[in-house]
C-alpha positions as a printed Julia matrix, in Angstrom:
120×3 Matrix{Float64}:
 135.42  87.49   78.35
 136.18  86.87   82.01
 133.68  84.86   84.02
 133.56  84.54   87.79
 131.86  81.76   89.73
 131.7   81.58   93.53
 132.45  78.05   94.71
 132.19  78.71   98.46
 131.38  81.83  100.48
 131.76  82.28  104.24
 129.88  85.37  105.43
 131.45  85.27  108.89
 135.06  85.31  107.68
 134.14  87.29  104.53
 136.14  84.84  102.39
 135.36  82.9    99.24
 136.76  80.37   96.81
 136.21  81.73   93.33
 136.66  80.12   89.91
 138.01  82.53   87.29
 137.97  81.81   83.56
 138.66  83.73   80.39
 137.52  80.86   78.16
 141.08  79.62   77.71
 142.57  79.67   81.22
 140.66  78.63   84.35
 141.79  78.54   87.99
 140.48  78.74   91.53
 141.56  81.67   93.66
 141.01  82.93   97.2
 139.04  86.13   97.83
 138.91  87.92  101.17
 137.46  91.07  102.68
 134.14  90.54  100.89
 130.96  92.18  102.1
 128.64  89.75  100.29
 128.54  86.7    98.04
 127.51  89.0    95.18
 130.77  90.92   95.59
 132.66  87.65   95.01
 130.96  87.4    91.59
 132.46  90.71   90.39
 135.39  90.61   87.99
 138.43  91.02   90.24
 140.81  93.94   90.04
 144.27  92.96   91.16
 145.28  89.31   91.41
 148.26  88.43   93.59
 150.44  85.32   93.46
 151.03  83.97   96.96
 154.61  82.62   97.18
 155.42  82.43   93.45
 158.23  79.95   92.9
 160.22  78.21   90.15
 159.87  81.14   87.74
 161.6   80.03   84.54
 161.8   81.34   81.01
 160.06  79.14   78.41
 159.93  78.98   74.61
 156.19  78.35   74.28
 154.04  81.45   73.89
 150.87  79.95   75.35
 149.02  80.82   78.54
 148.2   77.85   80.81
 146.95  77.07   84.29
 147.55  73.5    85.45
 146.41  72.33   88.89
 149.17  71.07   91.17
 148.16  67.62   92.45
 147.1   67.43   96.12
 146.86  71.23   96.42
 143.52  73.02   96.63
 144.77  76.39   95.38
 148.16  75.5    93.88
 148.75  75.91   90.15
 151.53  75.87   87.6
 151.01  78.78   85.23
 152.53  79.87   81.93
 152.26  83.49   80.9
 153.92  86.55   79.44
 156.01  88.91   81.54
 154.55  92.44   81.63
 157.16  93.8    84.05
 159.33  92.44   86.88
 156.28  92.28   89.17
 153.52  91.11   86.77
 152.82  88.13   84.53
 149.81  88.0    82.17
 148.15  84.59   82.04
 145.41  84.7    79.43
 143.42  87.85   80.27
 144.6   87.89   83.89
 147.43  90.05   85.19
 148.94  88.34   88.22
 151.18  90.5    90.44
 153.66  89.68   93.2
 156.85  88.64   91.41
 159.14  91.42   92.6
 161.47  89.08   94.48
 160.75  85.94   92.44
 161.46  87.06   88.87
 164.91  86.0    87.62
 167.14  88.89   86.58
 167.59  87.54   83.05
 163.84  87.51   82.26
 162.59  90.59   80.41
 159.17  92.08   79.61
 157.57  90.33   76.63
 159.2   86.99   77.39
 157.24  83.94   78.49
 157.66  82.17   81.82
 156.28  79.28   83.79
 155.82  79.5    87.54
 154.13  77.81   90.45
 152.25  79.45   93.25
 150.49  78.16   96.33
 147.49  80.42   95.8
 146.2   83.38   93.79
 144.4   86.02   95.87
 142.09  88.9    95.06
């Protein structure tokens, strides 16, 4: 079950820092265009990787989210490739890999990647 917790909400800029968890994987993401703090507590639709990098095939079939030191939003993730644009990390489908996914990685395979931020 996905849980959502608002860490910070700025009504003027309509932005929030939100903690997402599925019980196995947990990470902070950036939400924008919000009308209210309550809207930040809704389960997000699309999640987008901002500047995904270092996408590499891995042997381990385990979803992970590890905080990158000295980075507020940066994480190193492990997940399963759904298609050339989407990686599933736990119960979360993260999009935005169109230009970052190596050509030799196929749907169903597992990858690790870093990204500066996940947005919704």
